[in-house]
XYZ file of N, CA and C in Angstrom:
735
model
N -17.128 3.902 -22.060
C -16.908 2.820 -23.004
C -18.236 2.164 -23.359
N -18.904 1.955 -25.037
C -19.788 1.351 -25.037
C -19.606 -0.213 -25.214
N -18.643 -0.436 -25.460
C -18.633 -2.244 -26.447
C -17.294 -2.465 -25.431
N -17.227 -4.158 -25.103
C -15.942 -4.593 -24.956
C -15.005 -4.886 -25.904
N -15.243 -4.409 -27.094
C -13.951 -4.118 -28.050
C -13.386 -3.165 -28.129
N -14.374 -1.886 -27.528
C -13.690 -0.795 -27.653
C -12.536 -0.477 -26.422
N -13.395 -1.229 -25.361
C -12.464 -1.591 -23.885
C -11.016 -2.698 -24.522
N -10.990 -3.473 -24.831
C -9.799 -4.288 -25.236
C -8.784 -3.210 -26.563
N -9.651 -2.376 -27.347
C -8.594 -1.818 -27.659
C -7.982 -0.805 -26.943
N -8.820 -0.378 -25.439
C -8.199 0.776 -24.996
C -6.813 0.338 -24.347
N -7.168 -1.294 -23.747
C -6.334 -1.894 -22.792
C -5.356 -2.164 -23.757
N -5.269 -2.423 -24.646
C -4.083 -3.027 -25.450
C -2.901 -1.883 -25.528
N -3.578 -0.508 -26.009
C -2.950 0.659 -26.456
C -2.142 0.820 -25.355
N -3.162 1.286 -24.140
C -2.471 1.567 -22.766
C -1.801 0.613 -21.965
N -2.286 -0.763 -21.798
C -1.714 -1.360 -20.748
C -0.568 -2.553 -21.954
N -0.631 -2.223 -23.129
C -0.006 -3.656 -23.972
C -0.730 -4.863 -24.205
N -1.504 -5.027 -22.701
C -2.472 -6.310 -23.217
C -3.672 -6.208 -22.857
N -4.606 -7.168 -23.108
C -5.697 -7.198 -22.387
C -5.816 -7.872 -20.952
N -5.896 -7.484 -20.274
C -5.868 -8.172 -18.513
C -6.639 -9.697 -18.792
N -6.192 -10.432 -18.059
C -6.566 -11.832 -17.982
C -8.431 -11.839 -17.325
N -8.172 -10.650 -16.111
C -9.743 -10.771 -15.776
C -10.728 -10.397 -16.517
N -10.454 -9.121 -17.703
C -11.539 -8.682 -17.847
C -11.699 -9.320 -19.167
N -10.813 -9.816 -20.202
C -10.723 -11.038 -21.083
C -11.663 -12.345 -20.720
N -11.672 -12.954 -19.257
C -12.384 -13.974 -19.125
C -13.882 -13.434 -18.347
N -13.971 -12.409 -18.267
C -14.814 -11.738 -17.766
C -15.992 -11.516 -18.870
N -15.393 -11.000 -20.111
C -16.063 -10.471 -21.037
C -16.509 -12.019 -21.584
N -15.952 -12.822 -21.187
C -16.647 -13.902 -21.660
C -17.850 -14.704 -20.787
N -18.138 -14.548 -20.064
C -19.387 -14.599 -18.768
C -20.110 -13.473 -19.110
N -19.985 -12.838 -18.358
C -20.802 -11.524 -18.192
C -19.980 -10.233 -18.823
N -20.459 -9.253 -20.135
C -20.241 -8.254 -20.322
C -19.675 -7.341 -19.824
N -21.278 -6.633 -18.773
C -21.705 -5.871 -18.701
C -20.537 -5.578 -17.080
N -20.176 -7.119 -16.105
C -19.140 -6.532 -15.696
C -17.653 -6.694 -15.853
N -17.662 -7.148 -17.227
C -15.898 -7.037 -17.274
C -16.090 -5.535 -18.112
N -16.930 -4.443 -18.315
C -17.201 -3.330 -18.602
C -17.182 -2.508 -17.660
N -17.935 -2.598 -16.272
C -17.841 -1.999 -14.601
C -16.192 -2.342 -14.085
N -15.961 -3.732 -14.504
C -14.390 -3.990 -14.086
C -13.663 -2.564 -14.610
N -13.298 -2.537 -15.857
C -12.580 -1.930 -16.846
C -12.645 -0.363 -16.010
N -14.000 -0.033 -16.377
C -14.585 1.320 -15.832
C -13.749 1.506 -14.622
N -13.785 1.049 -13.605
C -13.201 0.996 -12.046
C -11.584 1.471 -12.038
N -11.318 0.673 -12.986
C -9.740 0.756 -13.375
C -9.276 2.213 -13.579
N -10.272 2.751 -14.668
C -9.937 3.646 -15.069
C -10.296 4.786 -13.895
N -11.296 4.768 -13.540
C -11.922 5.909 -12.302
C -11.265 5.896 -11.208
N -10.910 4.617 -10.965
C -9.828 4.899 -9.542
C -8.093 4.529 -9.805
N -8.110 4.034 -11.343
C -6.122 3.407 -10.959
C -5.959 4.539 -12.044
N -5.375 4.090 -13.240
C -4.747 4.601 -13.861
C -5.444 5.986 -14.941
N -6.881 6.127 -14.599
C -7.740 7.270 -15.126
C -7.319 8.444 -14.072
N -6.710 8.322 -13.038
C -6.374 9.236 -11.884
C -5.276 10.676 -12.249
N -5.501 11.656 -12.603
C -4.834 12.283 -13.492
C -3.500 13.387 -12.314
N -3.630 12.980 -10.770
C -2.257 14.149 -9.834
C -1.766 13.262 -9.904
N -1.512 12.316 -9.264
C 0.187 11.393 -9.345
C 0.597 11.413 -10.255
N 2.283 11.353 -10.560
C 2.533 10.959 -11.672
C 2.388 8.985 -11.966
N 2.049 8.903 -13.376
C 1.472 7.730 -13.856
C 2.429 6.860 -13.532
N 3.813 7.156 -12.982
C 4.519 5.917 -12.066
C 4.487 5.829 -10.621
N 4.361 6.863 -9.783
C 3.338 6.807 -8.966
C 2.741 5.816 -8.446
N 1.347 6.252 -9.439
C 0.298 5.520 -9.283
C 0.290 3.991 -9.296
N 1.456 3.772 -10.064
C 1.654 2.058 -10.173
C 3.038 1.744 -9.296
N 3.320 2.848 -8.943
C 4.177 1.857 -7.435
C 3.494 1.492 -6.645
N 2.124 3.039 -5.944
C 1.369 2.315 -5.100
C 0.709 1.244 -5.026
N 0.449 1.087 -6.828
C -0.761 -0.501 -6.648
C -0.130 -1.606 -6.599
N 1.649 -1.488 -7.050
C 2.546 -2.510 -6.918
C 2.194 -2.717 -5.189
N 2.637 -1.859 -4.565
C 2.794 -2.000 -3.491
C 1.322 -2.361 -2.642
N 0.432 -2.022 -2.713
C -0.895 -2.532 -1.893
C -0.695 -3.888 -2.404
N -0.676 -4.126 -3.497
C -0.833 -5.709 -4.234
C -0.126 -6.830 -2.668
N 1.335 -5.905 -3.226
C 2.330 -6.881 -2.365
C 1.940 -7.424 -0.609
N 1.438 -6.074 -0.534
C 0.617 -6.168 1.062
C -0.427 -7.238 1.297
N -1.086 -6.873 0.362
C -2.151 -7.898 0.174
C -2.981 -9.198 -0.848
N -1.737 -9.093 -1.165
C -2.152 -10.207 -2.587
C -2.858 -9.909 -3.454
N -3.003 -11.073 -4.581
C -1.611 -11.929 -5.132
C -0.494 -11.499 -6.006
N 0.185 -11.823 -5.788
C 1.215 -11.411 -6.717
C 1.642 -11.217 -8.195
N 0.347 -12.134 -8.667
C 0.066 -11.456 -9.996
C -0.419 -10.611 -10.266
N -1.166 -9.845 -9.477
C -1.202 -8.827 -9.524
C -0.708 -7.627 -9.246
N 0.632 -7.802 -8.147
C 1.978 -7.209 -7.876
C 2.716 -6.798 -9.167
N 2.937 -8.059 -10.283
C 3.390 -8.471 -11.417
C 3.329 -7.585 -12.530
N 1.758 -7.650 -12.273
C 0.738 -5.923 -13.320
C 1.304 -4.456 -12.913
N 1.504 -4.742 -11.983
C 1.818 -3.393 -11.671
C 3.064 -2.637 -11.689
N 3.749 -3.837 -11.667
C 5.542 -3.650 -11.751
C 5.857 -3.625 -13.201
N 4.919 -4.171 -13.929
C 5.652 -3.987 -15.439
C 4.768 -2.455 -15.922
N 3.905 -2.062 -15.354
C 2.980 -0.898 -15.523
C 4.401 0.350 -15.355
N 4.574 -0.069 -14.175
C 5.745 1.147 -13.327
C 7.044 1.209 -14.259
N 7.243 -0.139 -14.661
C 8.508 -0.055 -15.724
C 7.789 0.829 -17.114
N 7.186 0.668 -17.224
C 6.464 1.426 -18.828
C 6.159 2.651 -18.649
N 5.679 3.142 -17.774
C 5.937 4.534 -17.290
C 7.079 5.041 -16.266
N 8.132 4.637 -16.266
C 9.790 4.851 -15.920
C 10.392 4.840 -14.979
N 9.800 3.693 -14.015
C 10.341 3.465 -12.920
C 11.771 2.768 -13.131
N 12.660 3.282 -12.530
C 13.590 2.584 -12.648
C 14.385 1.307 -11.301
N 14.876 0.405 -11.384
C 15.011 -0.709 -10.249
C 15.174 0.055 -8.881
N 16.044 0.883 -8.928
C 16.311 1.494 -7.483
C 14.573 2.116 -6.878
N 13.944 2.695 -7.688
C 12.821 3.114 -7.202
C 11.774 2.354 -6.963
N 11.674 1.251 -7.959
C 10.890 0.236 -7.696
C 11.428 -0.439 -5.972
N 12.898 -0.672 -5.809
C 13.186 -1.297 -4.686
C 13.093 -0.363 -3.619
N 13.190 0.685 -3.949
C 12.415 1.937 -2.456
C 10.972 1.799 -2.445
N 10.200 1.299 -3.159
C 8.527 1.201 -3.032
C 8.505 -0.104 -2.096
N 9.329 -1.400 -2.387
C 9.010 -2.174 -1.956
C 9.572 -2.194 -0.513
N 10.364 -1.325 -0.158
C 11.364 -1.117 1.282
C 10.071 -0.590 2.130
N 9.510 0.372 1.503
C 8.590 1.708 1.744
C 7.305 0.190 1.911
N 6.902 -0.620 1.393
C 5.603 -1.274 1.559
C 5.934 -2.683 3.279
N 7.687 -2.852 2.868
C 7.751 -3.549 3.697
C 7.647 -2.908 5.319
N 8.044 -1.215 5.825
C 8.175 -0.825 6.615
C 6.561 -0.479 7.266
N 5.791 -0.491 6.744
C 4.134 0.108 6.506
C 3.569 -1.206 6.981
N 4.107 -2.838 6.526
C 3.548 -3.638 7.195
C 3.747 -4.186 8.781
N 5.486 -4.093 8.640
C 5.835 -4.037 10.211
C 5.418 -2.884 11.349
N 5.086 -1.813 10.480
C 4.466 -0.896 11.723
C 3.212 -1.444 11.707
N 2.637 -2.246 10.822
C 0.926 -2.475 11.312
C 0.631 -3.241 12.108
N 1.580 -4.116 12.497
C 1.753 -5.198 13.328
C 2.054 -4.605 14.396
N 2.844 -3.620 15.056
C 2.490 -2.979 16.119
C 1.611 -2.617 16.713
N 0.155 -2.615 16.344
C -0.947 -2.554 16.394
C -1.543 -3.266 17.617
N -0.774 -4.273 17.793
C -1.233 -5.745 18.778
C -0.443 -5.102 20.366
N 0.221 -4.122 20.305
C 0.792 -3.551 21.361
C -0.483 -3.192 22.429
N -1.575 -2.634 22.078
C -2.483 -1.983 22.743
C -2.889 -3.335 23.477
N -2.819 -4.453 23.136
C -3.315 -6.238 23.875
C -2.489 -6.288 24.680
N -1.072 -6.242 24.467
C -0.223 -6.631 25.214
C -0.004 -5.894 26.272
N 0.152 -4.635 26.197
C 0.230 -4.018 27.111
C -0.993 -3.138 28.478
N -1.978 -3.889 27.963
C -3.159 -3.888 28.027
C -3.111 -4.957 29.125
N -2.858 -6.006 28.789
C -3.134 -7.511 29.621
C -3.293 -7.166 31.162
N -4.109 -7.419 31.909
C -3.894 -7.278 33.435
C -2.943 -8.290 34.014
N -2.120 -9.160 33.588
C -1.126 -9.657 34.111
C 0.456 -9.286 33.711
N 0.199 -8.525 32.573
C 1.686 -8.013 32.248
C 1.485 -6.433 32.471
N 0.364 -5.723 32.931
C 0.776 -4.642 32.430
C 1.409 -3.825 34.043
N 1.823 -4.854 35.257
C 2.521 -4.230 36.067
C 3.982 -4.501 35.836
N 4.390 -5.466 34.942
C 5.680 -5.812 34.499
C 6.424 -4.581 33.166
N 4.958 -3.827 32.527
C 5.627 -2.716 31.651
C 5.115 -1.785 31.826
N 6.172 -0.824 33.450
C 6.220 -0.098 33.729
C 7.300 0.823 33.015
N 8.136 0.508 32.140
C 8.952 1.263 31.698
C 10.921 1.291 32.165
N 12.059 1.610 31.625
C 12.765 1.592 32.304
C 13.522 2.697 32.022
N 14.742 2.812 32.908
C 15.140 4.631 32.645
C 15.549 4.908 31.004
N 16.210 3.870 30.484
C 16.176 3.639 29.106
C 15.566 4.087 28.208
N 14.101 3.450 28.746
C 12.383 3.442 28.356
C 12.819 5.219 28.037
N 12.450 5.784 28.832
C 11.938 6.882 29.356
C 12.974 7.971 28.386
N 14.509 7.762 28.810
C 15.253 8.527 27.876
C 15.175 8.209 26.447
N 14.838 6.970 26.133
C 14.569 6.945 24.440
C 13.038 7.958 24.124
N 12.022 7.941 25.129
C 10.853 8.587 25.020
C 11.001 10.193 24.567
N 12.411 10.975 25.262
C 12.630 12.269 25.763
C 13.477 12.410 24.484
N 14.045 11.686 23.743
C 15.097 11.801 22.686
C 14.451 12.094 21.663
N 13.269 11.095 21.576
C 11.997 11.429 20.152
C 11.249 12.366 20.388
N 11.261 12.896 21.360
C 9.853 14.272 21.344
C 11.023 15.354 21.386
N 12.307 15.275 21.031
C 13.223 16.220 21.004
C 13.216 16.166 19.540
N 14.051 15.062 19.513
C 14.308 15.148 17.778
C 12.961 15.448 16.847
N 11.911 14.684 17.485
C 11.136 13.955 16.614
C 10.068 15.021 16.378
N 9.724 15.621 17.534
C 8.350 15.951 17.962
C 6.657 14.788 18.643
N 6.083 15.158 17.841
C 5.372 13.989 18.206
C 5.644 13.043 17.696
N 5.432 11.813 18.404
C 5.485 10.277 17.974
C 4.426 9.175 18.474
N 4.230 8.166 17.637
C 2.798 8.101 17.229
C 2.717 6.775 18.870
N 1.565 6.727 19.396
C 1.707 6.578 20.818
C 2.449 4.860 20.888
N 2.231 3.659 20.072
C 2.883 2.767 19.736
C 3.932 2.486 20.007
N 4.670 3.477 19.604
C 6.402 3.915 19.624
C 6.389 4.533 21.008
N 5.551 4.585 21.563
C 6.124 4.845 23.174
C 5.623 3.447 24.278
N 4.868 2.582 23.442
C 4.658 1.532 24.494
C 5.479 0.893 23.540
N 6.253 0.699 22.617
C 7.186 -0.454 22.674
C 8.469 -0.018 23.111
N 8.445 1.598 23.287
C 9.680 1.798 24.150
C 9.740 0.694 25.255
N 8.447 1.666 26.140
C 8.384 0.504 27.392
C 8.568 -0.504 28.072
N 7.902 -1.509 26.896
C 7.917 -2.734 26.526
C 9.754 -3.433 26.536
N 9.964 -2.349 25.130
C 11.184 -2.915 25.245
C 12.212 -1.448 24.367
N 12.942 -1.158 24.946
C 13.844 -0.049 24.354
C 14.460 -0.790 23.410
N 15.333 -1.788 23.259
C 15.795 -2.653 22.202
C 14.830 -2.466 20.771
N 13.837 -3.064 21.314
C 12.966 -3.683 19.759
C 12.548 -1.884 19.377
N 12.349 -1.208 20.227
C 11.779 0.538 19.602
C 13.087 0.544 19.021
N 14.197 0.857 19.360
C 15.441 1.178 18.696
C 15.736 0.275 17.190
N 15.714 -0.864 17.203
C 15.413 -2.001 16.051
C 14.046 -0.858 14.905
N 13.002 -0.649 15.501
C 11.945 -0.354 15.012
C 12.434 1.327 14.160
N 12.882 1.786 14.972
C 13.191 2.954 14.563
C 14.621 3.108 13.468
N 15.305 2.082 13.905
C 16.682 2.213 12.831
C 16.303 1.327 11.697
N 14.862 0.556 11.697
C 14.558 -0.084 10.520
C 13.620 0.565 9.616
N 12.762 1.625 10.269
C 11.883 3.112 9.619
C 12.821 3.998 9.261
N 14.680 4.641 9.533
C 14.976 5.194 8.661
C 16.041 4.534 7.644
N 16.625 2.897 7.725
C 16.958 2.852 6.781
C 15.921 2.033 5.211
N 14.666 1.671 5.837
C 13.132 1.667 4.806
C 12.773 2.481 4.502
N 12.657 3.341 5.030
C 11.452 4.834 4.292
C 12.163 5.692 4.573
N 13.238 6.399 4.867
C 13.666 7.964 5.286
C 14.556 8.157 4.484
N 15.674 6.896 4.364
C 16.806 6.849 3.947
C 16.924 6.714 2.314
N 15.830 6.715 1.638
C 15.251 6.196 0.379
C 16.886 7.024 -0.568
N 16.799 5.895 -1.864
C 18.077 6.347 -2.997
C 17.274 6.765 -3.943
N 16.113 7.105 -4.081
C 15.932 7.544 -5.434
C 14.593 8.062 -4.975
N 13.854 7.365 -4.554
C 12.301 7.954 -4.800
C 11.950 9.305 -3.589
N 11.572 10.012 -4.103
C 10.953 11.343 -3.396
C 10.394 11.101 -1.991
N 10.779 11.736 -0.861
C 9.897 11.217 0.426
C 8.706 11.525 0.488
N 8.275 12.233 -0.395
C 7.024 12.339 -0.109
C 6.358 11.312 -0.802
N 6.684 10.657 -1.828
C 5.976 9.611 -3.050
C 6.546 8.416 -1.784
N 7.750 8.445 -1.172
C 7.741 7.075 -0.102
C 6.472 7.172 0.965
N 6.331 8.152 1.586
C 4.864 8.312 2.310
C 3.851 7.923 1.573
N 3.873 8.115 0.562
C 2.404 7.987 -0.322
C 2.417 7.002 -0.459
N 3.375 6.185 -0.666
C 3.381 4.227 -0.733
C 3.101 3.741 0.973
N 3.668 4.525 1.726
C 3.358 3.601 3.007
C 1.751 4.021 3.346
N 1.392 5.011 3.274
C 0.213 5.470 3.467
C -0.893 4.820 2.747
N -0.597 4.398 1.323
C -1.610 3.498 0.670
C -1.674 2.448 1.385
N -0.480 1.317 1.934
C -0.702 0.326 2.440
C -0.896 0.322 3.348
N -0.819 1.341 4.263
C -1.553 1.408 5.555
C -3.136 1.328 5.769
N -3.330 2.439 4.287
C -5.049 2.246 3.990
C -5.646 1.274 3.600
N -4.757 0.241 3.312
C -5.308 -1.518 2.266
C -5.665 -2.098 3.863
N -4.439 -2.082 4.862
C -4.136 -2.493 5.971
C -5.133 -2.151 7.298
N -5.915 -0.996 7.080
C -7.207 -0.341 7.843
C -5.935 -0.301 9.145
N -5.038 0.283 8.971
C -4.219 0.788 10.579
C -4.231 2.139 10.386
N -5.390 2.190 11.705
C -5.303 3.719 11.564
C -4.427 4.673 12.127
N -3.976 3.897 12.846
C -2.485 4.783 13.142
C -1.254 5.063 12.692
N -1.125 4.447 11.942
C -0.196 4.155 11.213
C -0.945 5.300 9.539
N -2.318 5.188 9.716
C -2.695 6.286 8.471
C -2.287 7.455 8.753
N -2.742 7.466 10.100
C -2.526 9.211 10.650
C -1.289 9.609 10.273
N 0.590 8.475 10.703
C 1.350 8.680 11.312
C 2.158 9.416 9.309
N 1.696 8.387 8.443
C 2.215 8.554 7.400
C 1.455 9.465 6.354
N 0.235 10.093 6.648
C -0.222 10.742 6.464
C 0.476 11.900 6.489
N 0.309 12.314 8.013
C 1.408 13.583 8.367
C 2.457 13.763 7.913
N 3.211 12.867 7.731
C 4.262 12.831 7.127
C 4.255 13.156 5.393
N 3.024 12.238 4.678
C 2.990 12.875 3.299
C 2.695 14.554 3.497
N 1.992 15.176 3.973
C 1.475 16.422 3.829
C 2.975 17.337 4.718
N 3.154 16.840 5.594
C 4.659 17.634 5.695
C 5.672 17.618 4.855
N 5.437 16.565 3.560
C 7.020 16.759 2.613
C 6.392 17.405 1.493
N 4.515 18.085 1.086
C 4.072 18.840 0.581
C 2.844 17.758 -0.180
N 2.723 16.797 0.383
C 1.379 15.931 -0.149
C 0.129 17.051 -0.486
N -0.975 17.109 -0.748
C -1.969 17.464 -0.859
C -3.116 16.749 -0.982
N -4.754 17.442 -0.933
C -5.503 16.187 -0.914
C -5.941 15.848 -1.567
N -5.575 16.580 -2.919
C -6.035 15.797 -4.533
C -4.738 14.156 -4.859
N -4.107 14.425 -3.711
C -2.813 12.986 -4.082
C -3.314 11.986 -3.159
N -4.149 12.557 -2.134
C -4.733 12.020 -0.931
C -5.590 10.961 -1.864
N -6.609 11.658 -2.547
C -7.383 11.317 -2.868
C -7.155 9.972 -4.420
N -6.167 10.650 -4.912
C -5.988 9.376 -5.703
C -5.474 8.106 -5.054
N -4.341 8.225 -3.824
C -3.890 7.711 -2.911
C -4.878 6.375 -2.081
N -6.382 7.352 -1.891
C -7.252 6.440 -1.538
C -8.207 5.405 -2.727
N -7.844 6.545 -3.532
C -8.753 5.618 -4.891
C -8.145 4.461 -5.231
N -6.775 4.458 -5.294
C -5.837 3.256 -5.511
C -6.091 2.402 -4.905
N -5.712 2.552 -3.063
C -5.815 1.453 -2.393
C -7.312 0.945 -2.693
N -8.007 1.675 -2.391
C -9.144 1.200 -2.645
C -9.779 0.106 -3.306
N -8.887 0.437 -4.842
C -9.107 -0.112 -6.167
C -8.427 -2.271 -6.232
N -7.041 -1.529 -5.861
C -6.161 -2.858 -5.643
C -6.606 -3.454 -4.919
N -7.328 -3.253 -3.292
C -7.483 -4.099 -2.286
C -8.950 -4.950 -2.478
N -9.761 -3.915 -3.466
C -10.735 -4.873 -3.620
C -10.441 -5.887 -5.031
N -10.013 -5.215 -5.829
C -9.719 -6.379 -7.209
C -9.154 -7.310 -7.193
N -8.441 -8.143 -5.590
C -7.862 -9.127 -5.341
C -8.759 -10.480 -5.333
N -10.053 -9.730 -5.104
C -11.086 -10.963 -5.330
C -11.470 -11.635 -6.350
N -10.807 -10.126 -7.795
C -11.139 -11.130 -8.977
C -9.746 -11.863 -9.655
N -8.797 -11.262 -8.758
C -7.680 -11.678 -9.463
C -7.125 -12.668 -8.827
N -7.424 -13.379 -7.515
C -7.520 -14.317 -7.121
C -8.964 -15.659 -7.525
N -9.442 -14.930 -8.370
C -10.608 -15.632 -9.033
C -10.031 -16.423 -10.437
N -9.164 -16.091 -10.753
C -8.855 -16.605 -12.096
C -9.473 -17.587 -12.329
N -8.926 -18.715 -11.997
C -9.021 -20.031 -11.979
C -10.525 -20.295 -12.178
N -11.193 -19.623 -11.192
C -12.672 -20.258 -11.172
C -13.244 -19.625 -11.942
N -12.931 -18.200 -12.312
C -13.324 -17.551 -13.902
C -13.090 -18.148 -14.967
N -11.754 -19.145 -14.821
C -11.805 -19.856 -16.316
C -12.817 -20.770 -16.512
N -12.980 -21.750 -15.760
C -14.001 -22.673 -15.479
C -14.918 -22.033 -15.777
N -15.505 -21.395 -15.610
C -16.726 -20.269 -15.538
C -16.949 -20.012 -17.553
N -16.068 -19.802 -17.492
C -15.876 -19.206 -19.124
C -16.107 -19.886 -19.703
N -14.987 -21.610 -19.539
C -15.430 -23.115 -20.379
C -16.914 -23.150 -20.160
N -17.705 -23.278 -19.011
C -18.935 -23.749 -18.868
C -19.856 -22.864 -19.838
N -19.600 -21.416 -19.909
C -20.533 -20.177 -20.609
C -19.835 -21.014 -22.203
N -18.957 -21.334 -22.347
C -18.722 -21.302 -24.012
C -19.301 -22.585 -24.237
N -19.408 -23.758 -23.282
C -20.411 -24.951 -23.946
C -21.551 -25.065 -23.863
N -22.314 -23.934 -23.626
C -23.572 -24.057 -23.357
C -24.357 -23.313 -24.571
């Protein structure tokens, strides 16, 4: 793109409008509501393996993970314009909510860790037969899910009947495009276990690493543009001050 007119007509064509950031952007500084624009295109919606609804569930969904919600907002009317329909939109958001509660499992390795609790979670026969049930059914399971067995067979069982009626059990959207949503927000989320766990899982329902790769360009994209899209406000200000001077 050479001119920010030629950028506002691209955004208009494609997105309907011109984005609020790169509108008050172009009014400060050019040269980066031009790098803004650029970014967009190189890592969100210039991304040519996902399909182009896809791509805007995932950024719906990192958004939601990580703020703000206007920018959730962008992305949900993006997903409607390229044909998401409600049921799928509400499996992205099932799929973003299950990706955050496993990240929070994360804090297990403290707890069970502690030198004052960790002779109290020794496990119970419970423990142990829920352990023997998932490496039957399951195969491997990601090590988390065996210290909250421990911990507590209840809350693993809770954990596990709330991972297949969020992400397994999905009404419309493809399991592998549900992996690809939990897996983005796992990557916004830096849980790396939880990357590995849904990872595997995208490439076992036939992911590849050109989806990988847009997959990461996305999160990528959304988790950092929260800084300008939580900037509004002080971009407008910014803009009044550049236009009276």
């Amino acid at each position: 793109m050479s001119s920010i007119e030629e950028i506002k007509k691209f955004a208009e064509k494609t997105l309907g409008e011109v984005p609020k950031v790169i509108d008050l952007l172009s009014n400060i500084d050019e040269k980066t509501a031009i790098e803004q624009f650029n970014e967009n295109v190189n890592l969100y919606l210039g991304r040519s393996v996902l399909p182009k609804k896809i791509s805007s569930l995932i950024a719906m969904s990192v958004a939601l993970a990580n703020g703000p919600k206007e920018s959730a907002i962008i992305h949900f009317n993006l997903s409607k314009k390229f044909g998401a329909d409600n049921i799928e939109i509400l499996d992205a958001i099932k799929a973003t909510k299950m990706a955050i509660m496993s990240s929070l499992l994360d804090s297990l390795d403290i707890i069970t860790n502690n030198q004052l609790l960790a002779k109290k979670i020794q496990g119970s026969e419970e423990s142990y037969e829920l352990i023997d049930e998932l490496k039957k059914n399951v195969g491997t399971i990601p090590e988390r899910i065996i210290k909250l067995a421990k911990l507590s067979p209840e809350l693993a069982k809770e954990h596990l009947r709330e991972r297949n009626e969020l992400l397994i059990n999905s009404s419309r959207l493809d399991k592998k495009y549900m992996f690809a949503i939990a897996l983005a927000v796992s990557i916004s989320l830096r849980d790396k276990e939880c990357v590995k766990t849904y990872l595997d899982m995208f490439v076992k329902y036939g992911g590849n690493l050109d989806e990988i790769i847009d997959i990461l360009s996305i999160a990528r994209f959304i988790s950092g543009n929260r800084a300008f899209v939580n900037s509004i406000d002080i971009l407008s200000k910014l803009a009044n001050i550049q236009g009276t001077q």
